[in-house]
Tab-separated table of N, CA and C in Angstrom:
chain	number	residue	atom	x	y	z
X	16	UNK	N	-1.374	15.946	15.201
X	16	UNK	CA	-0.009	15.574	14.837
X	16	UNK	C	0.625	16.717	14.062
X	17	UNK	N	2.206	17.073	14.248
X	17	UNK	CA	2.504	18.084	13.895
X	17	UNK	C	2.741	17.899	11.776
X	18	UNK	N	2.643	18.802	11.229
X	18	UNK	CA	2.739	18.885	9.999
X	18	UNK	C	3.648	18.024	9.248
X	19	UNK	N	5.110	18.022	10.182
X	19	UNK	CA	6.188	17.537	9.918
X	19	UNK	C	5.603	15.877	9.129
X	20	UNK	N	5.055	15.186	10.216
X	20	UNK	CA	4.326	14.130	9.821
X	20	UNK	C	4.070	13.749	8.520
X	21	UNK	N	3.265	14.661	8.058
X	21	UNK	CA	2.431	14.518	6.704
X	21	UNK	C	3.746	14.733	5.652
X	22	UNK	N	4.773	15.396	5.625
X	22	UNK	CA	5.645	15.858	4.664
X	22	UNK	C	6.769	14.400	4.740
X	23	UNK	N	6.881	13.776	6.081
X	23	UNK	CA	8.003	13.078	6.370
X	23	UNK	C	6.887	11.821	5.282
X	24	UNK	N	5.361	10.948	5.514
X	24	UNK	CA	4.548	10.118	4.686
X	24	UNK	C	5.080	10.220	3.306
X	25	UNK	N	4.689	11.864	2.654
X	25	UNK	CA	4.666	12.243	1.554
X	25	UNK	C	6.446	11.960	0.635
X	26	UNK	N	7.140	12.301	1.199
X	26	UNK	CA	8.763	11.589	1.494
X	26	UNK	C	9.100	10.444	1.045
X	27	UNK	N	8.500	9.385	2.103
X	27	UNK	CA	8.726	8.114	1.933
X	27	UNK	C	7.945	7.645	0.873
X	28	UNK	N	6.615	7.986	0.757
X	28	UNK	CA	5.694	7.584	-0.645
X	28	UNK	C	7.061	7.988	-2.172
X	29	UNK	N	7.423	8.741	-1.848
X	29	UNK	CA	7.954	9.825	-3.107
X	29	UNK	C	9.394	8.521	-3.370
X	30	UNK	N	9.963	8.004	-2.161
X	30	UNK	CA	11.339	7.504	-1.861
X	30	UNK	C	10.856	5.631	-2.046
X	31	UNK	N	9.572	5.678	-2.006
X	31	UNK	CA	8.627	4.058	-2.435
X	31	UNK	C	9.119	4.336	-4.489
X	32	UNK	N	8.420	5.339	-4.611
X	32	UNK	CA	8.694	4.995	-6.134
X	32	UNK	C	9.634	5.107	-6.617
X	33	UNK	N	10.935	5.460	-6.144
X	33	UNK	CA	11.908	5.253	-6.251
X	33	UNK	C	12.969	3.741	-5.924
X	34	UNK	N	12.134	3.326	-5.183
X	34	UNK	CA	12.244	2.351	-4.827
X	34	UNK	C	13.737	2.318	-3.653
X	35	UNK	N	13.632	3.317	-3.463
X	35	UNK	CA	14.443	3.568	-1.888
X	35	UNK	C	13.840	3.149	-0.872
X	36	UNK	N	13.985	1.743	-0.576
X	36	UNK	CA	13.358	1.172	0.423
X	36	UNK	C	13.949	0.831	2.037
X	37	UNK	N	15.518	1.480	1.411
X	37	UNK	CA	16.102	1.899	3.030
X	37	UNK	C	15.463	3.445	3.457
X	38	UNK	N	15.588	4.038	2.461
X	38	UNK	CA	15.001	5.373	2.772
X	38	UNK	C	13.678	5.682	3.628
X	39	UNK	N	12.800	4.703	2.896
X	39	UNK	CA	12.045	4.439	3.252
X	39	UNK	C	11.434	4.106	5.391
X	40	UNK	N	12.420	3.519	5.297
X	40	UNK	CA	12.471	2.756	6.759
X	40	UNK	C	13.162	3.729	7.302
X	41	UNK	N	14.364	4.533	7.164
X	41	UNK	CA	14.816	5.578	7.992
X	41	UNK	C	14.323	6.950	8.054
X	42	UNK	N	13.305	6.863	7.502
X	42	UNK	CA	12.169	8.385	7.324
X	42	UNK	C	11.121	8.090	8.407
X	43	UNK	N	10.551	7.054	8.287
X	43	UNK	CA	9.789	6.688	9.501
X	43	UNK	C	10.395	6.448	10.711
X	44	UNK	N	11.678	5.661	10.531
X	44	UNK	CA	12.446	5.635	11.848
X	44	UNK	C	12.765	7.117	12.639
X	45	UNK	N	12.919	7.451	11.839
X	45	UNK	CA	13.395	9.287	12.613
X	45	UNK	C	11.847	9.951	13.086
X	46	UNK	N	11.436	9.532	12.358
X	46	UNK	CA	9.925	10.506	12.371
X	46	UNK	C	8.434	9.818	13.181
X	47	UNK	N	8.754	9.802	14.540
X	47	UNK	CA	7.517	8.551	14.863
X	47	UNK	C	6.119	8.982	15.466
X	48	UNK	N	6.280	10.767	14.478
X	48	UNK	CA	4.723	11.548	15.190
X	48	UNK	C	3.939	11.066	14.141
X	49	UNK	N	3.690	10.392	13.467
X	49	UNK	CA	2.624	9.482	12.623
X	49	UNK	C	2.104	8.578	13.381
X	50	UNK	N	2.313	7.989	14.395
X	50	UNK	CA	1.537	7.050	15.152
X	50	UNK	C	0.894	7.763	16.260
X	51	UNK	N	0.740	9.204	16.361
X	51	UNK	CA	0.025	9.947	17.425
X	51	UNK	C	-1.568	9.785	16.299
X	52	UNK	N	-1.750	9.511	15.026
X	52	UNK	CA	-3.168	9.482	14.343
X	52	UNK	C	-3.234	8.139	14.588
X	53	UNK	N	-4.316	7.924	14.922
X	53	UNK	CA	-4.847	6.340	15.554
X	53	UNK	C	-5.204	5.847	14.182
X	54	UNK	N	-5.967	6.515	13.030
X	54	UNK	CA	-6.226	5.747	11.651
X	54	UNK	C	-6.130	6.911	10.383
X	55	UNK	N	-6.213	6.611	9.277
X	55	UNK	CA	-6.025	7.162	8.245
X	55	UNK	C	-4.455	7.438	8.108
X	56	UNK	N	-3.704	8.080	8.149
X	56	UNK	CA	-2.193	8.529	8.103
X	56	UNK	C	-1.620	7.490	8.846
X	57	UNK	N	-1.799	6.752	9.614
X	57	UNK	CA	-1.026	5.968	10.619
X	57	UNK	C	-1.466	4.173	9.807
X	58	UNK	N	-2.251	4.181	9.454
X	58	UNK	CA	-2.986	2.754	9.271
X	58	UNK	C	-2.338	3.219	7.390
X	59	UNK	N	-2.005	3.943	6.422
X	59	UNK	CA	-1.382	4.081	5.664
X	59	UNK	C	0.254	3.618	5.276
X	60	UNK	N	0.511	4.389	6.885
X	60	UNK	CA	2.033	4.230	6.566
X	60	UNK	C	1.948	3.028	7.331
X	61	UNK	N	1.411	2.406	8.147
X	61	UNK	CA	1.506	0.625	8.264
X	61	UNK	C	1.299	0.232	6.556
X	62	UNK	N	0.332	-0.040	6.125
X	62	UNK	CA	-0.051	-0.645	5.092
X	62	UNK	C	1.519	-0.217	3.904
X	63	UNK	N	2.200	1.137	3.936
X	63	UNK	CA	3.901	1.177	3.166
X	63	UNK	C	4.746	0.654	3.317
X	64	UNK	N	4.706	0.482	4.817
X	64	UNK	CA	5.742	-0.555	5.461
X	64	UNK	C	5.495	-1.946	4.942
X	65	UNK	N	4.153	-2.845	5.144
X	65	UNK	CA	4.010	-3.990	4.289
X	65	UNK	C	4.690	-4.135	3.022
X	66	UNK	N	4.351	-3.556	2.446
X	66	UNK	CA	4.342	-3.012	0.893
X	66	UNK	C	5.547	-3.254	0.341
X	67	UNK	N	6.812	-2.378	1.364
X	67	UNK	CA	8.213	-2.710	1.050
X	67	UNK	C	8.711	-3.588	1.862
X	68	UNK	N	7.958	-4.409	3.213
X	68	UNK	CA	8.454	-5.605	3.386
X	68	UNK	C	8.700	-6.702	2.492
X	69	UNK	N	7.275	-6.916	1.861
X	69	UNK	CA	6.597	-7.924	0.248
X	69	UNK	C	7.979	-7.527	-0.567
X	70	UNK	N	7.670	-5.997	-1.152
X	70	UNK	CA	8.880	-5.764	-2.173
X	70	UNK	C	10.605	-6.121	-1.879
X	71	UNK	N	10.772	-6.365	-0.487
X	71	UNK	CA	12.103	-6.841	-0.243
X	71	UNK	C	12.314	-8.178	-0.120
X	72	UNK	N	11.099	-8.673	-0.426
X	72	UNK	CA	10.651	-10.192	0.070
X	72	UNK	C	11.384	-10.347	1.809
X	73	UNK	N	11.304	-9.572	2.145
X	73	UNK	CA	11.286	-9.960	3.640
X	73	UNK	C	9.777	-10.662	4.392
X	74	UNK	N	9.957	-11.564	4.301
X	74	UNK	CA	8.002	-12.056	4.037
X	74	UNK	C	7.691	-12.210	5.769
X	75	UNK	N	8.950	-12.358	6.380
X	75	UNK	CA	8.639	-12.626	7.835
X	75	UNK	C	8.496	-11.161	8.602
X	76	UNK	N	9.279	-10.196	7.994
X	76	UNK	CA	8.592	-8.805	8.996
X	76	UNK	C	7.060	-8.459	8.051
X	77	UNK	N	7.071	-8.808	7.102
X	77	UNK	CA	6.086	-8.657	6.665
X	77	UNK	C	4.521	-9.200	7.205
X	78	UNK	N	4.995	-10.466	7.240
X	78	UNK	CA	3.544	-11.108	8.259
X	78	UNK	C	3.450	-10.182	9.646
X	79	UNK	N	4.581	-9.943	9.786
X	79	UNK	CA	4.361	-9.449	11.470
X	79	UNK	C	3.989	-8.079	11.338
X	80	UNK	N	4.092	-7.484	10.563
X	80	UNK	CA	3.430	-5.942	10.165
X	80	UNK	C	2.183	-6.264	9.478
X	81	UNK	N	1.722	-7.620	8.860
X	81	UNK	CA	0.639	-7.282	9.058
X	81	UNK	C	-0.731	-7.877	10.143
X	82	UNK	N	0.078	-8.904	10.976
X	82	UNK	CA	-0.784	-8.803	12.465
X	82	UNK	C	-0.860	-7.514	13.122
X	83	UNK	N	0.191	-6.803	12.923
X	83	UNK	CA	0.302	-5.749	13.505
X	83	UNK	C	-0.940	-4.675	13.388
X	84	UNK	N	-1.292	-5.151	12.138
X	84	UNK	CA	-2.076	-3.938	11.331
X	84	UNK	C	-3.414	-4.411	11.433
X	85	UNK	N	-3.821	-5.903	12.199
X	85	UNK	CA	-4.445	-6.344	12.184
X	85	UNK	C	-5.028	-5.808	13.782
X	86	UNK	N	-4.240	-6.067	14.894
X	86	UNK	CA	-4.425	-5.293	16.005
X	86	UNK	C	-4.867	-3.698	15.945
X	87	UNK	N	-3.474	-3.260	15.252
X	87	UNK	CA	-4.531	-1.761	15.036
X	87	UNK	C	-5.643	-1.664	14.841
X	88	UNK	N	-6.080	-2.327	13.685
X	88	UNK	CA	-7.647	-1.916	13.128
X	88	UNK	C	-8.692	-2.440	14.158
X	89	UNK	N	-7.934	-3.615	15.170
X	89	UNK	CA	-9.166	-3.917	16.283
X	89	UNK	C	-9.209	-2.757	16.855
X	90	UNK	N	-8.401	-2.390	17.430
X	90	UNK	CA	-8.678	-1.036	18.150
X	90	UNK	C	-9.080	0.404	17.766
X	91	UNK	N	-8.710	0.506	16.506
X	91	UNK	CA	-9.032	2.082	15.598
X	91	UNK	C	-9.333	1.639	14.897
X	92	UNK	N	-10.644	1.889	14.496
X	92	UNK	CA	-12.139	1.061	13.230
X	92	UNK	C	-11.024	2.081	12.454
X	93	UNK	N	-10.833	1.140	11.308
X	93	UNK	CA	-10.188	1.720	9.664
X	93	UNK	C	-10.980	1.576	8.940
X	94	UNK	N	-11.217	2.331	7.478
X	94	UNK	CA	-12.252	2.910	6.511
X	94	UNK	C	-12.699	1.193	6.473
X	95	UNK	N	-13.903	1.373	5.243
X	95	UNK	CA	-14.112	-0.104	4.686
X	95	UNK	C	-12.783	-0.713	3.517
X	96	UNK	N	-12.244	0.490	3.009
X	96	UNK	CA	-10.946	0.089	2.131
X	96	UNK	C	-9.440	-0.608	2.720
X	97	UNK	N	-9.306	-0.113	3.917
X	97	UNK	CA	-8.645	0.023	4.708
X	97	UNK	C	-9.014	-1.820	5.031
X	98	UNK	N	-9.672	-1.927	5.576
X	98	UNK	CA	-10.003	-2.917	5.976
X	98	UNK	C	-10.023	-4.350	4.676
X	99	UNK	N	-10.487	-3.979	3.494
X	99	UNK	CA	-10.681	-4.817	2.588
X	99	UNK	C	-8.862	-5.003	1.951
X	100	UNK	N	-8.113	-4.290	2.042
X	100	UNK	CA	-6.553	-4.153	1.957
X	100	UNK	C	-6.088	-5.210	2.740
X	101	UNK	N	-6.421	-4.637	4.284
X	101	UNK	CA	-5.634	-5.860	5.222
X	101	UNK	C	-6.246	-7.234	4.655
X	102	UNK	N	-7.575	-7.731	4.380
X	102	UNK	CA	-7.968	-8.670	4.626
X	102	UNK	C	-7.180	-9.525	3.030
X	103	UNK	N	-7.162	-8.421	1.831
X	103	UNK	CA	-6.512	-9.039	0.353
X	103	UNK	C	-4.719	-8.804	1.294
X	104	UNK	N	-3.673	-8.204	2.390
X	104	UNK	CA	-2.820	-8.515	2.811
X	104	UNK	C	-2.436	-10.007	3.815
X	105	UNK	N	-3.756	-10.147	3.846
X	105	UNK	CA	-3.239	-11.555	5.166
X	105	UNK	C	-3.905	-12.898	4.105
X	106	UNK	N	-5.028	-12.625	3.349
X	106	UNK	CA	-4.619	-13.845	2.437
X	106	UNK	C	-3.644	-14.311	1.761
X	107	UNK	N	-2.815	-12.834	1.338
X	107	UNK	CA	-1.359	-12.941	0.197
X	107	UNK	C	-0.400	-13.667	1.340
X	108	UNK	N	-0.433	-13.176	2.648
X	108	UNK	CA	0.422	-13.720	3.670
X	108	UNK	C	0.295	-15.894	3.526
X	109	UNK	N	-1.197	-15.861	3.479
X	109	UNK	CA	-1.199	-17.480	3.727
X	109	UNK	C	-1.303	-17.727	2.298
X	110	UNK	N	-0.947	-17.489	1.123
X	110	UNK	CA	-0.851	-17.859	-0.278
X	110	UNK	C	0.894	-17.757	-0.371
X	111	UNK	N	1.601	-17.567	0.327
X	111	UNK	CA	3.501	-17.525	0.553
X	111	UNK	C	3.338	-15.908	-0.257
X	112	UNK	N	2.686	-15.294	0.228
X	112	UNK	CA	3.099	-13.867	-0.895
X	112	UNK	C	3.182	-14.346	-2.158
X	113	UNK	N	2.404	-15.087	-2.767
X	113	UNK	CA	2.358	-14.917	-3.829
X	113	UNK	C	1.531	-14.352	-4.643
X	114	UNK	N	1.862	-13.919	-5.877
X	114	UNK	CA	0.564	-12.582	-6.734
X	114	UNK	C	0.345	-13.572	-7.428
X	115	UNK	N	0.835	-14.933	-8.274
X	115	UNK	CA	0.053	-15.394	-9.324
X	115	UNK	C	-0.221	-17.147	-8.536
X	116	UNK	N	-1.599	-17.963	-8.716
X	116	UNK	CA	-2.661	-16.982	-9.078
X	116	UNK	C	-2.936	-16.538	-7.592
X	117	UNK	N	-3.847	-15.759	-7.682
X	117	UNK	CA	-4.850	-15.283	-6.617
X	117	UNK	C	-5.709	-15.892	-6.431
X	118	UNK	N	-6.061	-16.244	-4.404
X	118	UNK	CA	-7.310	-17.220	-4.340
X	118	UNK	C	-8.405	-16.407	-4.877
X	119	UNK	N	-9.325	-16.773	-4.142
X	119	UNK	CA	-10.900	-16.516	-5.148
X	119	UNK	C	-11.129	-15.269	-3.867
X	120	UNK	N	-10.843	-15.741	-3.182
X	120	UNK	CA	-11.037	-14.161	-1.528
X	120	UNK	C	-10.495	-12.895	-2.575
X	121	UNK	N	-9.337	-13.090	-2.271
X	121	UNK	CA	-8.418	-12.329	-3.238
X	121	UNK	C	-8.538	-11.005	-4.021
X	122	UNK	N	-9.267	-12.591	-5.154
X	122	UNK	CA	-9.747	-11.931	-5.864
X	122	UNK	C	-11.117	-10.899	-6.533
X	123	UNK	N	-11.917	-11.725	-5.078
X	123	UNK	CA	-13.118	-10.535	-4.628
X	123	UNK	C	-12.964	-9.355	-3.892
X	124	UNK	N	-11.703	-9.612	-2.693
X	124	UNK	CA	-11.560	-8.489	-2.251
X	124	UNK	C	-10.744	-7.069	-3.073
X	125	UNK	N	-9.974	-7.157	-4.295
X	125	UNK	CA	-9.871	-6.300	-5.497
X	125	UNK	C	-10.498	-6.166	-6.012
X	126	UNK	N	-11.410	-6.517	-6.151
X	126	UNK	CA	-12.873	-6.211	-7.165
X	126	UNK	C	-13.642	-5.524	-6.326
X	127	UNK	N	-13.884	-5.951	-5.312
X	127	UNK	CA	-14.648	-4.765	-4.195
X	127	UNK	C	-13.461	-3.582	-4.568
X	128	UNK	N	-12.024	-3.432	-3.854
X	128	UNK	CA	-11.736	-2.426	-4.042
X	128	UNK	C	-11.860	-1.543	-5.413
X	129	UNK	N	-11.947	-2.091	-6.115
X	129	UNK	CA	-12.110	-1.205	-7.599
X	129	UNK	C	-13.292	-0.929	-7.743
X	130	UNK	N	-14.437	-1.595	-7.202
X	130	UNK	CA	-16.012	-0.884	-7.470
X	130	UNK	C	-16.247	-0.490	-6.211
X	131	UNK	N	-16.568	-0.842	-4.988
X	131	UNK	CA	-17.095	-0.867	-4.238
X	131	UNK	C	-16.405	0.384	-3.194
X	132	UNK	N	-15.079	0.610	-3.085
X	132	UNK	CA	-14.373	1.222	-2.093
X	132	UNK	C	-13.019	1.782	-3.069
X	133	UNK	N	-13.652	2.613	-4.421
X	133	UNK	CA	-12.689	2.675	-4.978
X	133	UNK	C	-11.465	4.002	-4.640
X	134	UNK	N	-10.536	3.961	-5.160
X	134	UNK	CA	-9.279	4.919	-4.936
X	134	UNK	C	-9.760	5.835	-4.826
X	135	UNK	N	-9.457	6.934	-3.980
X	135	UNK	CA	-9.625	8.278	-3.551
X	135	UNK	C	-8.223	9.788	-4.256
X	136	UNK	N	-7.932	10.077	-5.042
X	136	UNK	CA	-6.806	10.987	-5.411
X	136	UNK	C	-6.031	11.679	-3.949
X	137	UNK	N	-7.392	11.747	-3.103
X	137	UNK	CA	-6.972	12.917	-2.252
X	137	UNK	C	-6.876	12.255	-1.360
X	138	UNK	N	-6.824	11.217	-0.908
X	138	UNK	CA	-6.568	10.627	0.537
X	138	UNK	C	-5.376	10.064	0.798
X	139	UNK	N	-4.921	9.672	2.205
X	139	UNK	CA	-3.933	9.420	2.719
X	139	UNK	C	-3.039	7.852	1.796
X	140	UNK	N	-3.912	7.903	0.914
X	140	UNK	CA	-3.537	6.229	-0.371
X	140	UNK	C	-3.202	7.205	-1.599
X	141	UNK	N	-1.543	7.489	-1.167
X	141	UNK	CA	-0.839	8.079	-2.151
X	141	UNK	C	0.139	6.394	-3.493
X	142	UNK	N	0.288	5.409	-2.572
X	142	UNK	CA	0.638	4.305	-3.187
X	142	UNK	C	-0.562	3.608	-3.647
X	143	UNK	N	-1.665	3.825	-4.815
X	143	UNK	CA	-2.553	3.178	-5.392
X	143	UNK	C	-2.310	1.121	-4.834
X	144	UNK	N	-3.233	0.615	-4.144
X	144	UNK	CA	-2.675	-0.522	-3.595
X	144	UNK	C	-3.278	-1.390	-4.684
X	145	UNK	N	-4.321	-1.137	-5.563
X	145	UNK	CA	-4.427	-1.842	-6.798
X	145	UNK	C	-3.265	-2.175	-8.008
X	146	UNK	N	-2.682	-0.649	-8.358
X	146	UNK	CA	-1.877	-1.002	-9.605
X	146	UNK	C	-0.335	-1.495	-8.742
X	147	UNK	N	-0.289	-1.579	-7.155
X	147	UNK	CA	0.969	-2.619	-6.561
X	147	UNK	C	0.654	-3.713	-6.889
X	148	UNK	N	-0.258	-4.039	-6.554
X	148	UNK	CA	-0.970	-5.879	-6.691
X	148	UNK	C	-0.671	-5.953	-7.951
X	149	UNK	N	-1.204	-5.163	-9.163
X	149	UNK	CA	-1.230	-5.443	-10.705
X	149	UNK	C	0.431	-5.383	-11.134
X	150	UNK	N	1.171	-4.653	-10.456
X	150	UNK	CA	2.509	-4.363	-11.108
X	150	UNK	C	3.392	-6.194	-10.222
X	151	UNK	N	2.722	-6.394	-9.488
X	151	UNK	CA	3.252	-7.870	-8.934
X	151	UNK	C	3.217	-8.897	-9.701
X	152	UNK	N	1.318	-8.664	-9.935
X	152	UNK	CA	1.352	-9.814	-10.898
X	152	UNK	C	1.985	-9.918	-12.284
X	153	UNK	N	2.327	-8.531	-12.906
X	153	UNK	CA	3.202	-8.566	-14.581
X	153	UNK	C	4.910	-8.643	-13.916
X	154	UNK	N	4.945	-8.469	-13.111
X	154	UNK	CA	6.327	-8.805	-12.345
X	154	UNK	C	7.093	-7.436	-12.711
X	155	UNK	N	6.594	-6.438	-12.154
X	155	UNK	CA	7.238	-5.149	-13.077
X	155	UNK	C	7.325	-4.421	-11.781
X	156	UNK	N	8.753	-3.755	-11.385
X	156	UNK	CA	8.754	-2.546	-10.476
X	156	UNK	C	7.173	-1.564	-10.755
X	157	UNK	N	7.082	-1.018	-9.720
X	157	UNK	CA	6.047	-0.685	-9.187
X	157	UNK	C	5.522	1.154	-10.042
X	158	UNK	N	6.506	1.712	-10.020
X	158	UNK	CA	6.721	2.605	-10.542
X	158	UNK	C	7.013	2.647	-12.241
X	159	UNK	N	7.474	1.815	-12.768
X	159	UNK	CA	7.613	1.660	-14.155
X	159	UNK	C	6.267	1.054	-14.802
X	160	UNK	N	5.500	0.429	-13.719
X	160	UNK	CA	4.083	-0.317	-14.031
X	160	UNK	C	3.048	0.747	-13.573
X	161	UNK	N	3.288	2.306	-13.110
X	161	UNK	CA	2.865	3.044	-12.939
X	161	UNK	C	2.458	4.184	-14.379
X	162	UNK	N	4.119	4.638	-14.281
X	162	UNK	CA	4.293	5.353	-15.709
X	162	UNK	C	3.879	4.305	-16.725
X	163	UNK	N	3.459	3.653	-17.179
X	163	UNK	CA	2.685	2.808	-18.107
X	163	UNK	C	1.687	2.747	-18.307
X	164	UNK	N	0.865	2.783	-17.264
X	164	UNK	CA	-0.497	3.105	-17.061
X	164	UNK	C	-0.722	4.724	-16.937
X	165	UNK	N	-0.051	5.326	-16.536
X	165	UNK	CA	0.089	7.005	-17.083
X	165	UNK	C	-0.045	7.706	-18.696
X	166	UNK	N	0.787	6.746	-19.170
X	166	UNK	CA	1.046	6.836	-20.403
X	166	UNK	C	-0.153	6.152	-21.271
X	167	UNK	N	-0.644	5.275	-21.259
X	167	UNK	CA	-1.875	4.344	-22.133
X	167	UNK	C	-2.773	5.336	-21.574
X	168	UNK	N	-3.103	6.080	-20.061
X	168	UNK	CA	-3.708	7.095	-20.294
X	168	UNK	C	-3.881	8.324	-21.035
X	169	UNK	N	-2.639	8.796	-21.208
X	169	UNK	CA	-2.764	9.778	-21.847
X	169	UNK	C	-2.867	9.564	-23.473
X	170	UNK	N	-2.443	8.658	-24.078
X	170	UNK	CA	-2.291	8.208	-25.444
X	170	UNK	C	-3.763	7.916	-25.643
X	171	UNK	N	-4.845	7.068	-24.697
X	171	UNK	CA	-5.978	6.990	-25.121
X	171	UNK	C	-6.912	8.271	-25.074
X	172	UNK	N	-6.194	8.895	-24.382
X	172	UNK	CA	-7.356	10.488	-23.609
X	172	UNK	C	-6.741	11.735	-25.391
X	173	UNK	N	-5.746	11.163	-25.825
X	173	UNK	CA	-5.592	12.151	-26.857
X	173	UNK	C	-6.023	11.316	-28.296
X	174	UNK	N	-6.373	10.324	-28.427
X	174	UNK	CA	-7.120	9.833	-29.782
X	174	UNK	C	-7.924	9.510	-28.939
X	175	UNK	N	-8.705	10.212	-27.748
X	175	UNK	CA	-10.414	10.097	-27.985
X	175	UNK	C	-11.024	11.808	-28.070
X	176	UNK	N	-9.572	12.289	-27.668
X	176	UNK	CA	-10.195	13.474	-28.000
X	176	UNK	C	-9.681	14.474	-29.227
């Protein structure tokens, strides 16, 4: 896939925390050499698209992006994270999208992701899909529940050191 690809992802991730969520949709709309990668980059920007379906509460393209994502992964095996995402996305689907509470699936399949299949810095999971779930449940834009957790980092990393 040509380069363009990766810069147009990197874009829309950048235009997510901004919470430009038309932007969002017309970056991918213009740009549709991301679906020439059968998984990783392609099974990502499915899983962004969810993301700001939920965040627009559009809950009905949302279910359908994530059958969608559900077909993909039959056909292009996605990581074990990848997979444990969709499966904590289609329970939130039959819970009405809701973050509080979380069934008990749920809430094993985030706990796997945090021990078991945890965040990667360098991989195609530029939108941390843990601190989305966590910024749902305190009911806080996504990005302001970001820089927060940025910040308690750095405040604890300088009175421990």
């Amino acid at each position: 896939a040509p380069i363009q690809s990766y810069y147009t992802y990197f874009e829309a991730c950048i235009a997510y925390f901004q919470q430009e969520y038309t932007r969002v949709a017309r970056l991918f709309n213009e740009d549709s050499s991301m679906t020439q990668h059968k998984s990783g980059w392609n099974v990502w920007q499915r899983i962004l698209e969810i993301m700001v379906s939920i965040d627009e509460g559009e809950h009905r393209l949302a279910s359908a992006r994530i059958e969608n994502l559900r077909k993909h992964l039959g056909r292009h095996q996605g990581g074990s994270r990848e997979t444990l995402i969709f499966r904590f996305l289609y329970h939130l689907e039959r819970n009405a999208f809701l973050f509080q509470p979380l069934g008990e699936r749920m809430q094993e399949d985030l706990a796997k992701m945090k021990t078991q299949t945890p965040w990667a810095p360098f991989s195609e999971e530029i939108t941390r899909f843990e601190s989305w779930v966590e910024a749902h449940q305190l009911n806080r834009p996504f990005f302001d529940h970001l820089c927060a957790f940025f910040q308690a980092e750095k405040v604890s990393s300088v009175s421990v050191g």
